[in-house]
PDB file of C-alpha atoms in Angstrom:
ATOM      1  CA  ALA A   1     111.411  84.239 114.512  1.00 85.00           C
ATOM      2  CA  SER A   2     112.725  81.634 112.208  1.00 89.00           C
ATOM      3  CA  VAL A   3     114.267  81.492 108.710  1.00 91.00           C
ATOM      4  CA  VAL A   4     113.070  78.690 106.474  1.00 92.00           C
ATOM      5  CA  VAL A   5     114.844  77.451 103.383  1.00 94.00           C
ATOM      6  CA  ASP A   6     112.684  77.199 100.304  1.00 92.00           C
ATOM      7  CA  ASP A   7     112.593  73.521  99.099  1.00 92.00           C
ATOM      8  CA  ASP A   8     111.871  74.570  95.555  1.00 92.00           C
ATOM      9  CA  ARG A   9     114.367  77.371  95.409  1.00 93.00           C
ATOM     10  CA  PRO A  10     117.508  76.592  97.426  1.00 93.00           C
ATOM     11  CA  SER A  11     118.626  80.143  97.576  1.00 95.00           C
ATOM     12  CA  GLY A  12     115.267  81.399  98.826  1.00 94.00           C
ATOM     13  CA  ARG A  13     114.632  82.156 102.426  1.00 93.00           C
ATOM     14  CA  SER A  14     111.318  82.959 104.243  1.00 92.00           C
ATOM     15  CA  LEU A  15     111.357  84.991 107.466  1.00 90.00           C
ATOM     16  CA  VAL A  16     108.520  83.552 109.671  1.00 90.00           C
ATOM     17  CA  LEU A  17     107.290  85.436 112.724  1.00 83.00           C
ATOM     18  CA  ASP A  18     105.028  83.362 114.905  1.00 80.00           C
ATOM     19  CA  ASP A  19     102.895  81.567 112.276  1.00 78.00           C
ATOM     20  CA  LEU A  20     103.145  84.158 109.426  1.00 81.00           C
ATOM     21  CA  ARG A  21     105.632  84.635 106.699  1.00 86.00           C
ATOM     22  CA  HIS A  22     106.744  88.258 106.842  1.00 86.00           C
ATOM     23  CA  SER A  23     109.353  88.363 104.166  1.00 90.00           C
ATOM     24  CA  TYR A  24     111.053  86.310 101.431  1.00 93.00           C
ATOM     25  CA  VAL A  25     114.615  86.895 100.118  1.00 94.00           C
ATOM     26  CA  ASP A  26     116.481  85.141  97.304  1.00 95.00           C
ATOM     27  CA  LEU A  27     120.168  85.207  98.505  1.00 95.00           C
ATOM     28  CA  GLU A  28     121.295  84.907  94.855  1.00 95.00           C
ATOM     29  CA  ASP A  29     118.764  87.187  93.141  1.00 96.00           C
ATOM     30  CA  PRO A  30     117.417  90.135  95.169  1.00 94.00           C
ATOM     31  CA  THR A  31     115.230  91.000  92.191  1.00 96.00           C
ATOM     32  CA  PHE A  32     113.160  87.836  92.711  1.00 96.00           C
ATOM     33  CA  LEU A  33     109.948  88.874  94.455  1.00 96.00           C
ATOM     34  CA  ASP A  34     107.982  85.890  95.893  1.00 94.00           C
ATOM     35  CA  PHE A  35     105.351  87.940  97.764  1.00 94.00           C
ATOM     36  CA  ARG A  36     102.367  89.240  95.623  1.00 95.00           C
ATOM     37  CA  TYR A  37     102.399  92.629  97.315  1.00 95.00           C
ATOM     38  CA  PHE A  38     106.181  93.048  96.683  1.00 96.00           C
ATOM     39  CA  ARG A  39     105.530  92.521  93.013  1.00 97.00           C
ATOM     40  CA  ILE A  40     102.863  95.273  93.148  1.00 97.00           C
ATOM     41  CA  PHE A  41     105.320  97.568  94.967  1.00 97.00           C
ATOM     42  CA  ALA A  42     107.655  96.981  92.024  1.00 97.00           C
ATOM     43  CA  ASP A  43     104.859  97.715  89.558  1.00 97.00           C
ATOM     44  CA  VAL A  44     104.560 101.194  91.285  1.00 96.00           C
ATOM     45  CA  VAL A  45     108.291 101.852  91.624  1.00 96.00           C
ATOM     46  CA  ASP A  46     109.714 100.598  88.303  1.00 95.00           C
ATOM     47  CA  PRO A  47     107.991 103.279  86.162  1.00 94.00           C
ATOM     48  CA  MET A  48     108.915 106.138  88.548  1.00 95.00           C
ATOM     49  CA  THR A  49     110.961 108.774  86.786  1.00 90.00           C
ATOM     50  CA  ASN A  50     111.749 111.087  89.706  1.00 86.00           C
ATOM     51  CA  GLY A  51     114.960 110.940  91.677  1.00 78.00           C
ATOM     52  CA  GLY A  52     118.459 111.224  90.265  1.00 76.00           C
ATOM     53  CA  ALA A  53     119.460 111.558  86.607  1.00 72.00           C
ATOM     54  CA  ASP A  54     120.222 107.731  86.400  1.00 78.00           C
ATOM     55  CA  GLY A  55     117.035 106.658  88.088  1.00 90.00           C
ATOM     56  CA  GLU A  56     118.314 106.777  91.628  1.00 94.00           C
ATOM     57  CA  LEU A  57     115.742 107.064  94.406  1.00 96.00           C
ATOM     58  CA  ASP A  58     115.993 108.219  97.917  1.00 96.00           C
ATOM     59  CA  VAL A  59     113.771 105.712  99.767  1.00 97.00           C
ATOM     60  CA  LEU A  60     112.392 105.503 103.274  1.00 98.00           C
ATOM     61  CA  SER A  61     110.896 102.179 104.482  1.00 97.00           C
ATOM     62  CA  ILE A  62     108.673 102.066 107.504  1.00 97.00           C
ATOM     63  CA  GLY A  63     109.184  98.476 108.531  1.00 93.00           C
ATOM     64  CA  GLY A  64     112.093  96.340 107.385  1.00 87.00           C
ATOM     65  CA  ALA A  65     111.600  92.671 108.353  1.00 87.00           C
ATOM     66  CA  GLY A  66     113.821  90.779 105.956  1.00 90.00           C
ATOM     67  CA  MET A  67     114.937  93.917 103.967  1.00 93.00           C
ATOM     68  CA  ALA A  68     113.472  92.223 100.761  1.00 93.00           C
ATOM     69  CA  PHE A  69     111.990  95.262  99.014  1.00 95.00           C
ATOM     70  CA  PRO A  70     114.701  97.722  99.948  1.00 95.00           C
ATOM     71  CA  GLY A  71     117.105  95.125  98.597  1.00 95.00           C
ATOM     72  CA  TYR A  72     115.087  95.044  95.366  1.00 95.00           C
ATOM     73  CA  VAL A  73     115.394  98.816  95.010  1.00 95.00           C
ATOM     74  CA  ALA A  74     119.178  98.759  95.665  1.00 94.00           C
ATOM     75  CA  ALA A  75     119.591  96.046  92.989  1.00 94.00           C
ATOM     76  CA  THR A  76     117.426  97.652  90.400  1.00 94.00           C
ATOM     77  CA  ARG A  77     118.233 101.284  91.032  1.00 94.00           C
ATOM     78  CA  PRO A  78     122.005 101.528  91.566  1.00 93.00           C
ATOM     79  CA  GLY A  79     122.999 104.619  93.427  1.00 92.00           C
ATOM     80  CA  SER A  80     119.743 104.787  95.333  1.00 95.00           C
ATOM     81  CA  THR A  81     119.667 105.330  99.086  1.00 96.00           C
ATOM     82  CA  ASN A  82     117.600 103.180 101.458  1.00 96.00           C
ATOM     83  CA  LEU A  83     116.749 104.200 105.055  1.00 97.00           C
ATOM     84  CA  VAL A  84     114.788 101.555 106.998  1.00 97.00           C
ATOM     85  CA  LEU A  85     112.948 102.219 110.217  1.00 97.00           C
ATOM     86  CA  GLU A  86     112.692  98.920 112.121  1.00 94.00           C
ATOM     87  CA  ILE A  87     111.475  98.576 115.637  1.00 93.00           C
ATOM     88  CA  ASP A  88     113.005  95.147 116.235  1.00 91.00           C
ATOM     89  CA  GLY A  89     116.768  95.028 116.493  1.00 92.00           C
ATOM     90  CA  GLU A  90     116.842  91.208 116.547  1.00 91.00           C
ATOM     91  CA  LEU A  91     115.175  91.206 113.054  1.00 90.00           C
ATOM     92  CA  VAL A  92     118.011  93.374 111.792  1.00 93.00           C
ATOM     93  CA  GLU A  93     120.516  90.972 113.127  1.00 93.00           C
ATOM     94  CA  ILE A  94     118.690  88.044 111.448  1.00 92.00           C
ATOM     95  CA  ALA A  95     118.666  90.012 108.181  1.00 92.00           C
ATOM     96  CA  GLU A  96     122.345  90.509 108.505  1.00 92.00           C
ATOM     97  CA  ASN A  97     123.304  86.996 109.521  1.00 92.00           C
ATOM     98  CA  GLU A  98     120.876  84.908 107.526  1.00 91.00           C
ATOM     99  CA  LEU A  99     119.235  86.994 104.797  1.00 92.00           C
ATOM    100  CA  GLY A 100     122.096  88.676 103.041  1.00 89.00           C
ATOM    101  CA  PHE A 101     121.508  92.203 104.265  1.00 90.00           C
ATOM    102  CA  GLY A 102     124.726  94.313 104.400  1.00 89.00           C
ATOM    103  CA  PRO A 103     124.454  97.797 105.874  1.00 88.00           C
ATOM    104  CA  SER A 104     126.329 100.492 104.102  1.00 93.00           C
ATOM    105  CA  ASP A 105     126.243 104.354 103.698  1.00 92.00           C
ATOM    106  CA  GLU A 106     123.653 103.818 101.052  1.00 93.00           C
ATOM    107  CA  PHE A 107     121.545 101.282 102.988  1.00 94.00           C
ATOM    108  CA  ARG A 108     120.999 102.146 106.585  1.00 95.00           C
ATOM    109  CA  VAL A 109     118.686 101.072 109.409  1.00 96.00           C
ATOM    110  CA  ILE A 110     117.436 103.009 112.404  1.00 96.00           C
ATOM    111  CA  VAL A 111     116.269 100.771 115.107  1.00 96.00           C
ATOM    112  CA  GLY A 112     113.309 102.127 117.114  1.00 95.00           C
ATOM    113  CA  ASP A 113     109.601 102.995 116.824  1.00 95.00           C
ATOM    114  CA  ALA A 114     109.133 104.541 113.301  1.00 95.00           C
ATOM    115  CA  ARG A 115     106.676 107.047 114.606  1.00 96.00           C
ATOM    116  CA  LEU A 116     109.310 108.583 116.759  1.00 96.00           C
ATOM    117  CA  SER A 117     112.154 108.193 114.277  1.00 96.00           C
ATOM    118  CA  LEU A 118     110.187 110.162 111.537  1.00 96.00           C
ATOM    119  CA  PHE A 119     110.681 113.404 113.572  1.00 94.00           C
ATOM    120  CA  ASP A 120     114.437 113.092 113.298  1.00 94.00           C
ATOM    121  CA  LEU A 121     114.472 113.069 109.449  1.00 97.00           C
ATOM    122  CA  GLU A 122     115.008 115.944 107.045  1.00 96.00           C
ATOM    123  CA  ALA A 123     111.916 117.368 105.330  1.00 97.00           C
ATOM    124  CA  SER A 124     111.526 116.934 101.595  1.00 96.00           C
ATOM    125  CA  SER A 125     114.271 114.306 101.353  1.00 96.00           C
ATOM    126  CA  PHE A 126     112.551 111.204 100.018  1.00 97.00           C
ATOM    127  CA  ASP A 127     111.340 110.248  96.478  1.00 97.00           C
ATOM    128  CA  LEU A 128     109.585 107.109  97.790  1.00 97.00           C
ATOM    129  CA  VAL A 129     108.192 106.090 101.153  1.00 98.00           C
ATOM    130  CA  ILE A 130     107.109 102.483 101.781  1.00 97.00           C
ATOM    131  CA  GLY A 131     104.710 101.531 104.599  1.00 97.00           C
ATOM    132  CA  ASP A 132     105.176  97.905 105.461  1.00 95.00           C
ATOM    133  CA  ALA A 133     105.075  97.677 109.181  1.00 93.00           C
ATOM    134  CA  PHE A 134     102.979  94.970 110.963  1.00 87.00           C
ATOM    135  CA  GLY A 135     102.288  93.712 114.409  1.00 81.00           C
ATOM    136  CA  GLY A 136     101.038  90.266 113.636  1.00 74.00           C
ATOM    137  CA  ARG A 137      98.451  90.747 110.815  1.00 77.00           C
ATOM    138  CA  ALA A 138      97.675  94.434 111.489  1.00 87.00           C
ATOM    139  CA  VAL A 139      99.401  97.673 110.880  1.00 94.00           C
ATOM    140  CA  PRO A 140     100.255  99.261 114.270  1.00 94.00           C
ATOM    141  CA  TRP A 141      97.457 101.800 114.831  1.00 95.00           C
ATOM    142  CA  HIS A 142      99.929 104.654 115.488  1.00 96.00           C
ATOM    143  CA  LEU A 143     101.288 104.265 111.972  1.00 97.00           C
ATOM    144  CA  THR A 144      97.862 104.677 110.377  1.00 97.00           C
ATOM    145  CA  THR A 145      96.582 108.082 111.422  1.00 98.00           C
ATOM    146  CA  THR A 146      96.271 111.489 109.806  1.00 98.00           C
ATOM    147  CA  GLU A 147      98.876 112.853 112.249  1.00 98.00           C
ATOM    148  CA  VAL A 148     101.571 110.389 111.135  1.00 97.00           C
ATOM    149  CA  PHE A 149     100.751 110.990 107.420  1.00 98.00           C
ATOM    150  CA  GLU A 150     101.081 114.659 107.908  1.00 97.00           C
ATOM    151  CA  GLN A 151     104.686 113.941 109.039  1.00 97.00           C
ATOM    152  CA  VAL A 152     105.252 111.495 106.238  1.00 98.00           C
ATOM    153  CA  ALA A 153     104.039 113.965 103.589  1.00 98.00           C
ATOM    154  CA  SER A 154     106.460 116.627 104.952  1.00 98.00           C
ATOM    155  CA  LEU A 155     109.380 114.186 104.403  1.00 98.00           C
ATOM    156  CA  MET A 156     108.495 113.601 100.760  1.00 98.00           C
ATOM    157  CA  ARG A 157     109.547 115.630  97.701  1.00 97.00           C
ATOM    158  CA  PRO A 158     106.745 117.326  95.676  1.00 96.00           C
ATOM    159  CA  ASP A 159     106.615 114.331  93.306  1.00 95.00           C
ATOM    160  CA  GLY A 160     107.241 111.693  95.924  1.00 97.00           C
ATOM    161  CA  VAL A 161     105.166 108.531  96.110  1.00 97.00           C
ATOM    162  CA  TYR A 162     103.868 106.709  99.140  1.00 98.00           C
ATOM    163  CA  VAL A 163     103.118 102.952  98.833  1.00 98.00           C
ATOM    164  CA  MET A 164     101.522 101.041 101.749  1.00 97.00           C
ATOM    165  CA  ASN A 165     100.768  97.380 102.374  1.00 96.00           C
ATOM    166  CA  ILE A 166      97.801  96.458 104.514  1.00 96.00           C
ATOM    167  CA  ILE A 167      95.809  93.361 105.255  1.00 93.00           C
ATOM    168  CA  ASP A 168      92.031  93.606 105.226  1.00 94.00           C
ATOM    169  CA  GLY A 169      88.982  91.548 104.376  1.00 89.00           C
ATOM    170  CA  ASN A 170      85.220  91.372 104.809  1.00 89.00           C
ATOM    171  CA  GLU A 171      83.784  94.713 103.822  1.00 90.00           C
ATOM    172  CA  ARG A 172      87.301  96.166 103.752  1.00 94.00           C
ATOM    173  CA  ASN A 173      86.355  98.998 106.148  1.00 95.00           C
ATOM    174  CA  TYR A 174      89.968  99.368 107.310  1.00 96.00           C
ATOM    175  CA  ALA A 175      91.148  99.817 103.707  1.00 96.00           C
ATOM    176  CA  ARG A 176      88.487 102.433 103.110  1.00 97.00           C
ATOM    177  CA  ALA A 177      89.393 104.343 106.337  1.00 97.00           C
ATOM    178  CA  GLN A 178      93.126 104.148 105.466  1.00 97.00           C
ATOM    179  CA  LEU A 179      92.531 105.592 102.081  1.00 98.00           C
ATOM    180  CA  ALA A 180      90.355 108.334 103.426  1.00 97.00           C
ATOM    181  CA  THR A 181      93.184 109.169 105.770  1.00 98.00           C
ATOM    182  CA  LEU A 182      95.773 109.347 103.022  1.00 98.00           C
ATOM    183  CA  ARG A 183      93.450 111.472 101.000  1.00 96.00           C
ATOM    184  CA  GLU A 184      93.750 114.126 103.719  1.00 97.00           C
ATOM    185  CA  HIS A 185      97.317 114.717 102.707  1.00 98.00           C
ATOM    186  CA  PHE A 186      97.714 113.505  99.177  1.00 97.00           C
ATOM    187  CA  GLU A 187      95.776 114.650  96.014  1.00 95.00           C
ATOM    188  CA  HIS A 188      96.099 111.359  94.167  1.00 95.00           C
ATOM    189  CA  VAL A 189      95.273 107.971  95.609  1.00 95.00           C
ATOM    190  CA  ALA A 190      94.924 104.436  94.109  1.00 96.00           C
ATOM    191  CA  LEU A 191      94.110 100.975  95.432  1.00 97.00           C
ATOM    192  CA  VAL A 192      95.358  97.655  94.212  1.00 97.00           C
ATOM    193  CA  SER A 193      92.783  95.167  95.382  1.00 95.00           C
ATOM    194  CA  PRO A 194      93.475  91.399  95.721  1.00 93.00           C
ATOM    195  CA  PRO A 195      93.128  89.424  92.411  1.00 93.00           C
ATOM    196  CA  GLU A 196      89.750  87.846  91.505  1.00 89.00           C
ATOM    197  CA  SER A 197      91.141  84.483  92.602  1.00 87.00           C
ATOM    198  CA  VAL A 198      91.065  85.622  96.270  1.00 90.00           C
ATOM    199  CA  PRO A 199      87.667  84.924  97.867  1.00 87.00           C
ATOM    200  CA  ARG A 200      85.501  88.078  98.211  1.00 77.00           C
ATOM    201  CA  PHE A 201      85.596  88.398 101.988  1.00 83.00           C
ATOM    202  CA  ALA A 202      89.045  86.826 102.696  1.00 88.00           C
ATOM    203  CA  ALA A 203      91.664  88.812 104.537  1.00 90.00           C
ATOM    204  CA  ALA A 204      94.375  89.576 101.993  1.00 92.00           C
ATOM    205  CA  ASN A 205      97.158  92.024 101.215  1.00 93.00           C
ATOM    206  CA  GLN A 206      96.075  95.318  99.599  1.00 95.00           C
ATOM    207  CA  VAL A 207      98.351  97.989  98.284  1.00 97.00           C
ATOM    208  CA  LEU A 208      97.531 101.689  98.655  1.00 97.00           C
ATOM    209  CA  VAL A 209      99.337 104.336  96.544  1.00 97.00           C
ATOM    210  CA  ALA A 210      99.355 108.067  97.222  1.00 97.00           C
ATOM    211  CA  SER A 211     101.115 111.191  95.855  1.00 97.00           C
ATOM    212  CA  ASN A 212     100.687 114.921  95.470  1.00 97.00           C
ATOM    213  CA  ALA A 213     101.812 114.516  91.830  1.00 96.00           C
ATOM    214  CA  PRO A 214     100.087 112.330  89.163  1.00 94.00           C
ATOM    215  CA  LEU A 215     100.810 108.789  89.892  1.00 93.00           C
ATOM    216  CA  PRO A 216     103.246 106.857  87.696  1.00 91.00           C
ATOM    217  CA  THR A 217     101.790 104.598  84.962  1.00 93.00           C
ATOM    218  CA  ILE A 218     101.121 101.442  86.883  1.00 95.00           C
ATOM    219  CA  THR A 219     100.570  98.045  85.298  1.00 96.00           C
ATOM    220  CA  VAL A 220      99.563  95.148  87.546  1.00 97.00           C
ATOM    221  CA  ASP A 221      99.551  91.519  86.541  1.00 97.00           C
ATOM    222  CA  PRO A 222      95.931  90.385  86.995  1.00 96.00           C
ATOM    223  CA  ALA A 223      97.250  87.394  88.899  1.00 96.00           C
ATOM    224  CA  ASP A 224      98.682  89.804  91.525  1.00 97.00           C
ATOM    225  CA  GLY A 225      95.865  92.316  91.878  1.00 96.00           C
ATOM    226  CA  VAL A 226      93.340  94.707  90.357  1.00 96.00           C
ATOM    227  CA  LEU A 227      94.395  98.370  89.976  1.00 96.00           C
ATOM    228  CA  GLU A 228      91.611 100.798  90.817  1.00 92.00           C
ATOM    229  CA  ASP A 229      92.134 104.332  89.392  1.00 83.00           C
ATOM    230  CA  THR A 230      91.754 107.453  91.416  1.00 83.00           C
ATOM    231  CA  ALA A 231      88.105 107.959  90.497  1.00 87.00           C
ATOM    232  CA  THR A 232      87.165 104.267  91.421  1.00 91.00           C
ATOM    233  CA  THR A 233      89.244 104.544  94.598  1.00 93.00           C
ATOM    234  CA  LEU A 234      87.412 107.688  95.650  1.00 93.00           C
ATOM    235  CA  ASP A 235      84.095 105.931  95.146  1.00 94.00           C
ATOM    236  CA  PHE A 236      85.383 103.045  97.255  1.00 95.00           C
ATOM    237  CA  ILE A 237      86.329 105.367 100.055  1.00 96.00           C
ATOM    238  CA  GLY A 238      82.849 106.775 100.276  1.00 95.00           C
ATOM    239  CA  ASP A 239      82.072 108.227 103.693  1.00 94.00           C
ATOM    240  CA  ALA A 240      84.856 106.288 105.528  1.00 96.00           C
ATOM    241  CA  THR A 241      86.103 107.858 108.778  1.00 93.00           C
ATOM    242  CA  VAL A 242      89.565 109.360 108.845  1.00 97.00           C
ATOM    243  CA  LEU A 243      91.812 107.640 111.409  1.00 97.00           C
ATOM    244  CA  ARG A 244      93.122 110.001 114.109  1.00 97.00           C
ATOM    245  CA  ASP A 245      95.500 109.527 116.989  1.00 96.00           C
ATOM    246  CA  ASP A 246      92.405 109.605 119.256  1.00 95.00           C
ATOM    247  CA  PHE A 247      90.426 107.191 117.068  1.00 94.00           C
ATOM    248  CA  ALA A 248      92.175 104.448 115.035  1.00 94.00           C
ATOM    249  CA  PRO A 249      90.422 101.101 115.699  1.00 92.00           C
ATOM    250  CA  VAL A 250      92.411  99.241 113.035  1.00 92.00           C
ATOM    251  CA  ASP A 251      91.828  95.726 114.387  1.00 86.00           C
ATOM    252  CA  GLN A 252      88.039  96.291 114.780  1.00 88.00           C
ATOM    253  CA  LEU A 253      87.607  97.864 111.221  1.00 90.00           C
ATOM    254  CA  SER A 254      89.423  94.967 109.626  1.00 83.00           C
ATOM    255  CA  LYS A 255      86.994  92.490 111.199  1.00 77.00           C
ATOM    256  CA  ASN A 256      83.812  94.248 109.930  1.00 69.00           C
TER     257      ASN A 256
END
């Protein structure tokens, strides 16, 4: 892991794990979102009207890395709570020492495997759940299955929203399977595909959105992605296989 200073933005810091940038934080402006998928997350979260009377949200993040998006929520939704599940304690230390993260009663981290940590959380206690956990370029398979989403859904309030970042390419068979799995537990689903500037078969970030309430009104900059509505998303899912604890070949699906 390394932290790299942005030559074009002196207050900007990239968190690099192996050869891949996993997060970007502006130490002076936590609302600056360098990553395209972070901006799409914001497009989903900004219009949300659930939570407290003043717009506060209770947020659970599965995967923390540089704490960039939880930091955005804290800055744009004062009074919100952020709970981050992060498997790597060293990354939490890096976030504290080099990326401006300051733990507090409203912004907490549980270090450990998120799949196990989920079972220690109170039911119906979150307005927003963010899935942004990666091992290299793939979501760990045990965070992709119908069994884990059953648990996630139980932690969400009736109008709660789940937002997930994945990387897929080629025929996007993993994206289709992941959406089919979300559909097992959420009535409404939507997909934000890569923008038209991304080559058709290139591996790229894609954002999945799910809720049991009608989704917020989402507006995405065409330079960041293409929003597919529920009907189009369901057509995209087609006959994709639901991922299960005994069958979740995420790496293989993303290569086909």
